[in-house]
PDB file of C-alpha atoms in Angstrom:
ATOM      1  CA  UNK A   3      53.057  73.325  -2.548  1.00 85.00           C
ATOM      2  CA  UNK A   4      51.561  74.550  -5.918  1.00 90.00           C
ATOM      3  CA  UNK A   5      48.306  72.747  -5.166  1.00 90.00           C
ATOM      4  CA  UNK A   6      47.893  74.652  -1.852  1.00 89.00           C
ATOM      5  CA  UNK A   7      48.736  78.233  -3.691  1.00 87.00           C
ATOM      6  CA  UNK A   8      46.270  77.193  -6.169  1.00 87.00           C
ATOM      7  CA  UNK A   9      43.753  76.493  -3.525  1.00 88.00           C
ATOM      8  CA  UNK A  10      44.262  79.705  -1.532  1.00 90.00           C
ATOM      9  CA  UNK A  11      43.644  81.533  -4.707  1.00 92.00           C
ATOM     10  CA  UNK A  12      40.293  79.920  -5.521  1.00 90.00           C
ATOM     11  CA  UNK A  13      39.454  80.494  -2.063  1.00 91.00           C
ATOM     12  CA  UNK A  14      39.999  83.879  -2.078  1.00 90.00           C
ATOM     13  CA  UNK A  15      38.027  84.499  -5.389  1.00 91.00           C
ATOM     14  CA  UNK A  16      35.219  82.385  -4.099  1.00 89.00           C
ATOM     15  CA  UNK A  17      35.215  84.585  -1.156  1.00 86.00           C
ATOM     16  CA  UNK A  18      35.333  88.147  -2.979  1.00 84.00           C
ATOM     17  CA  UNK A  19      32.692  86.907  -5.122  1.00 85.00           C
ATOM     18  CA  UNK A  20      30.430  85.600  -2.009  1.00 82.00           C
ATOM     19  CA  UNK A  21      30.707  89.071  -0.426  1.00 80.00           C
ATOM     20  CA  UNK A  22      29.774  90.992  -3.946  1.00 74.00           C
ATOM     21  CA  UNK A  23      27.053  88.755  -4.835  1.00 72.00           C
ATOM     22  CA  UNK A  24      25.775  89.004  -0.944  1.00 71.00           C
ATOM     23  CA  UNK A  25      26.118  92.997  -1.117  1.00 68.00           C
ATOM     24  CA  UNK A  26      24.449  93.315  -4.606  1.00 67.00           C
ATOM     25  CA  UNK A  27      21.363  91.197  -3.375  1.00 66.00           C
ATOM     26  CA  UNK A  28      21.612  93.016  -0.218  1.00 60.00           C
ATOM     27  CA  UNK A  29      20.945  96.380  -2.016  1.00 58.00           C
ATOM     28  CA  UNK A  30      18.512  94.725  -4.422  1.00 60.00           C
ATOM     29  CA  UNK A  31      16.193  93.618  -1.910  1.00 60.00           C
ATOM     30  CA  UNK A  32      15.845  97.472  -0.330  1.00 57.00           C
ATOM     31  CA  UNK A  33      12.353  98.751  -1.030  1.00 56.00           C
ATOM     32  CA  UNK A  34      12.522 102.011  -3.288  1.00 54.00           C
ATOM     33  CA  UNK A  35      12.076 105.380  -1.322  1.00 57.00           C
ATOM     34  CA  UNK A  36      12.433 108.528  -1.583  1.00 53.00           C
ATOM     35  CA  UNK A  37      10.924 108.206  -5.450  1.00 50.00           C
ATOM     36  CA  UNK A  38      10.719 111.651  -7.526  1.00 53.00           C
ATOM     37  CA  UNK A  39      13.407 113.169  -6.018  1.00 58.00           C
ATOM     38  CA  UNK A  40      15.194 115.289  -8.989  1.00 69.00           C
ATOM     39  CA  UNK A  41      18.810 114.740  -7.123  1.00 79.00           C
ATOM     40  CA  UNK A  42      20.389 111.805  -6.014  1.00 88.00           C
ATOM     41  CA  UNK A  43      19.888 111.318  -2.365  1.00 92.00           C
ATOM     42  CA  UNK A  44      22.714 110.324   0.167  1.00 95.00           C
ATOM     43  CA  UNK A  45      21.180 108.780   3.530  1.00 96.00           C
ATOM     44  CA  UNK A  46      23.760 109.402   6.186  1.00 98.00           C
ATOM     45  CA  UNK A  47      23.052 107.153   9.195  1.00 98.00           C
ATOM     46  CA  UNK A  48      25.011 108.246  12.567  1.00 97.00           C
ATOM     47  CA  UNK A  49      24.611 108.210  16.129  1.00 96.00           C
ATOM     48  CA  UNK A  50      26.019 110.300  19.556  1.00 94.00           C
ATOM     49  CA  UNK A  51      27.884 106.849  20.562  1.00 94.00           C
ATOM     50  CA  UNK A  52      29.666 106.731  17.318  1.00 95.00           C
ATOM     51  CA  UNK A  53      33.414 107.608  17.076  1.00 96.00           C
ATOM     52  CA  UNK A  54      33.898 107.942  13.549  1.00 96.00           C
ATOM     53  CA  UNK A  55      30.843 109.609  12.728  1.00 97.00           C
ATOM     54  CA  UNK A  56      32.476 113.331  13.161  1.00 97.00           C
ATOM     55  CA  UNK A  57      34.998 112.620  10.290  1.00 97.00           C
ATOM     56  CA  UNK A  58      32.016 111.235   8.081  1.00 98.00           C
ATOM     57  CA  UNK A  59      29.706 114.337   9.269  1.00 97.00           C
ATOM     58  CA  UNK A  60      32.770 116.530   7.528  1.00 97.00           C
ATOM     59  CA  UNK A  61      33.467 114.472   4.708  1.00 97.00           C
ATOM     60  CA  UNK A  62      29.360 114.829   3.873  1.00 97.00           C
ATOM     61  CA  UNK A  63      29.542 118.718   4.592  1.00 96.00           C
ATOM     62  CA  UNK A  64      32.569 119.019   2.185  1.00 94.00           C
ATOM     63  CA  UNK A  65      30.528 117.174  -0.491  1.00 92.00           C
ATOM     64  CA  UNK A  66      27.457 119.663   0.120  1.00 92.00           C
ATOM     65  CA  UNK A  67      29.613 122.492  -0.170  1.00 92.00           C
ATOM     66  CA  UNK A  68      30.773 121.211  -3.594  1.00 88.00           C
ATOM     67  CA  UNK A  69      27.531 120.084  -5.047  1.00 83.00           C
ATOM     68  CA  UNK A  70      24.873 122.262  -3.213  1.00 83.00           C
ATOM     69  CA  UNK A  71      22.341 121.791  -5.671  1.00 80.00           C
ATOM     70  CA  UNK A  72      23.357 118.149  -6.889  1.00 77.00           C
ATOM     71  CA  UNK A  73      22.492 116.413  -4.099  1.00 84.00           C
ATOM     72  CA  UNK A  74      19.773 115.798  -1.187  1.00 91.00           C
ATOM     73  CA  UNK A  75      21.524 114.802   2.328  1.00 94.00           C
ATOM     74  CA  UNK A  76      19.050 113.355   4.827  1.00 95.00           C
ATOM     75  CA  UNK A  77      21.074 112.712   7.951  1.00 96.00           C
ATOM     76  CA  UNK A  78      19.284 110.002  10.123  1.00 97.00           C
ATOM     77  CA  UNK A  79      20.052 109.557  13.890  1.00 97.00           C
ATOM     78  CA  UNK A  80      20.041 105.540  13.785  1.00 95.00           C
ATOM     79  CA  UNK A  81      19.945 105.610  17.422  1.00 94.00           C
ATOM     80  CA  UNK A  82      16.364 107.142  17.891  1.00 95.00           C
ATOM     81  CA  UNK A  83      14.978 105.998  14.298  1.00 95.00           C
ATOM     82  CA  UNK A  84      15.836 102.607  14.423  1.00 94.00           C
ATOM     83  CA  UNK A  85      12.644 101.673  12.346  1.00 94.00           C
ATOM     84  CA  UNK A  86      14.074 103.503   9.100  1.00 93.00           C
ATOM     85  CA  UNK A  87      17.741 101.974  10.260  1.00 94.00           C
ATOM     86  CA  UNK A  88      15.915  98.829  10.488  1.00 92.00           C
ATOM     87  CA  UNK A  89      14.579  99.255   6.803  1.00 91.00           C
ATOM     88  CA  UNK A  90      17.722  99.759   5.390  1.00 91.00           C
ATOM     89  CA  UNK A  91      19.715  96.630   7.469  1.00 90.00           C
ATOM     90  CA  UNK A  92      22.155  99.148   8.853  1.00 94.00           C
ATOM     91  CA  UNK A  93      23.943  97.483  11.604  1.00 91.00           C
ATOM     92  CA  UNK A  94      27.060  99.898  11.339  1.00 94.00           C
ATOM     93  CA  UNK A  95      27.726 103.323  12.129  1.00 96.00           C
ATOM     94  CA  UNK A  96      28.520 105.717  10.005  1.00 98.00           C
ATOM     95  CA  UNK A  97      26.647 104.034   6.998  1.00 97.00           C
ATOM     96  CA  UNK A  98      25.707 106.205   4.074  1.00 97.00           C
ATOM     97  CA  UNK A  99      23.514 104.945   1.482  1.00 96.00           C
ATOM     98  CA  UNK A 100      23.089 106.464  -1.884  1.00 94.00           C
ATOM     99  CA  UNK A 101      19.174 106.780  -3.821  1.00 91.00           C
ATOM    100  CA  UNK A 102      18.796 107.515  -7.426  1.00 86.00           C
ATOM    101  CA  UNK A 103      16.028 109.875  -8.375  1.00 80.00           C
ATOM    102  CA  UNK A 104      13.617 106.623  -9.308  1.00 81.00           C
ATOM    103  CA  UNK A 105      13.942 105.811  -5.250  1.00 84.00           C
ATOM    104  CA  UNK A 106      16.504 102.707  -5.720  1.00 86.00           C
ATOM    105  CA  UNK A 107      19.067 102.415  -3.771  1.00 90.00           C
ATOM    106  CA  UNK A 108      22.234 102.385  -6.216  1.00 90.00           C
ATOM    107  CA  UNK A 109      25.212 102.658  -3.625  1.00 92.00           C
ATOM    108  CA  UNK A 110      25.730 101.392  -0.052  1.00 94.00           C
ATOM    109  CA  UNK A 111      28.937 102.513   2.380  1.00 96.00           C
ATOM    110  CA  UNK A 112      29.241 100.525   5.503  1.00 95.00           C
ATOM    111  CA  UNK A 113      32.047 102.438   7.872  1.00 95.00           C
ATOM    112  CA  UNK A 114      34.037 105.503   6.965  1.00 96.00           C
ATOM    113  CA  UNK A 115      33.518 106.561   3.464  1.00 96.00           C
ATOM    114  CA  UNK A 116      35.978 109.723   2.526  1.00 95.00           C
ATOM    115  CA  UNK A 117      34.842 113.217   0.173  1.00 93.00           C
ATOM    116  CA  UNK A 118      36.646 111.500  -2.264  1.00 94.00           C
ATOM    117  CA  UNK A 119      34.737 108.327  -2.502  1.00 95.00           C
ATOM    118  CA  UNK A 120      31.390 109.900  -1.841  1.00 94.00           C
ATOM    119  CA  UNK A 121      32.156 112.425  -4.933  1.00 91.00           C
ATOM    120  CA  UNK A 122      33.270 109.509  -7.414  1.00 92.00           C
ATOM    121  CA  UNK A 123      29.835 107.993  -6.496  1.00 92.00           C
ATOM    122  CA  UNK A 124      27.940 111.147  -6.643  1.00 90.00           C
ATOM    123  CA  UNK A 125      29.628 111.679  -9.852  1.00 86.00           C
ATOM    124  CA  UNK A 126      28.413 108.322 -10.957  1.00 87.00           C
ATOM    125  CA  UNK A 127      24.839 108.736 -10.099  1.00 84.00           C
ATOM    126  CA  UNK A 128      24.434 111.955 -11.236  1.00 75.00           C
ATOM    127  CA  UNK A 129      26.467 112.006 -14.458  1.00 68.00           C
ATOM    128  CA  UNK A 130      28.872 114.157 -13.424  1.00 46.00           C
ATOM    129  CA  UNK A 131      31.956 114.075 -15.659  1.00 40.00           C
ATOM    130  CA  UNK A 132      35.033 113.521 -13.488  1.00 41.00           C
ATOM    131  CA  UNK A 133      37.285 115.951 -15.500  1.00 42.00           C
ATOM    132  CA  UNK A 134      35.091 118.702 -14.327  1.00 45.00           C
ATOM    133  CA  UNK A 135      34.330 117.747 -10.681  1.00 46.00           C
ATOM    134  CA  UNK A 136      36.028 119.698  -7.814  1.00 47.00           C
ATOM    135  CA  UNK A 137      39.585 119.309  -6.823  1.00 48.00           C
ATOM    136  CA  UNK A 138      38.586 117.302  -3.488  1.00 49.00           C
ATOM    137  CA  UNK A 139      38.334 114.300  -6.012  1.00 48.00           C
ATOM    138  CA  UNK A 140      41.872 115.284  -7.311  1.00 49.00           C
ATOM    139  CA  UNK A 141      43.548 116.199  -4.021  1.00 48.00           C
ATOM    140  CA  UNK A 142      45.098 112.794  -3.207  1.00 41.00           C
ATOM    141  CA  UNK A 143      46.590 112.437  -6.708  1.00 43.00           C
ATOM    142  CA  UNK A 144      48.102 115.922  -6.439  1.00 44.00           C
ATOM    143  CA  UNK A 145      49.939 115.040  -3.015  1.00 46.00           C
ATOM    144  CA  UNK A 146      51.409 112.326  -4.347  1.00 44.00           C
ATOM    145  CA  UNK A 147      52.787 113.828  -7.541  1.00 43.00           C
TER     146      UNK A 147
END
């Protein structure tokens, strides 16, 4: 019985390491773009047939209203701009991709990423201290207290 449990744990660790390794490789293989931008850039891939995209749009709009000078947002309709979607290997909608000022891809979110997650990623990317961020990042902790 212990052997089976150990095998399951080792298999889970292997699968997790493989996932994060392939994701890291995917990010490194993306070619730099948007070089020279003063602020981090969020590429938001969406589509008209995407059921979750309106929720993602609201989260991005909320983030943009909180940090209007700290980021640039490019909304890309993946169904019409297939060339750009293929360049970034976008197969899931919505997909959000953070690009730093040097044009390097730093984070990729496949599927819905809420405003808290995007805010934390922006904070890390733009070197904004979390204790000085607007309340959107702390809304969940305040509700649970």
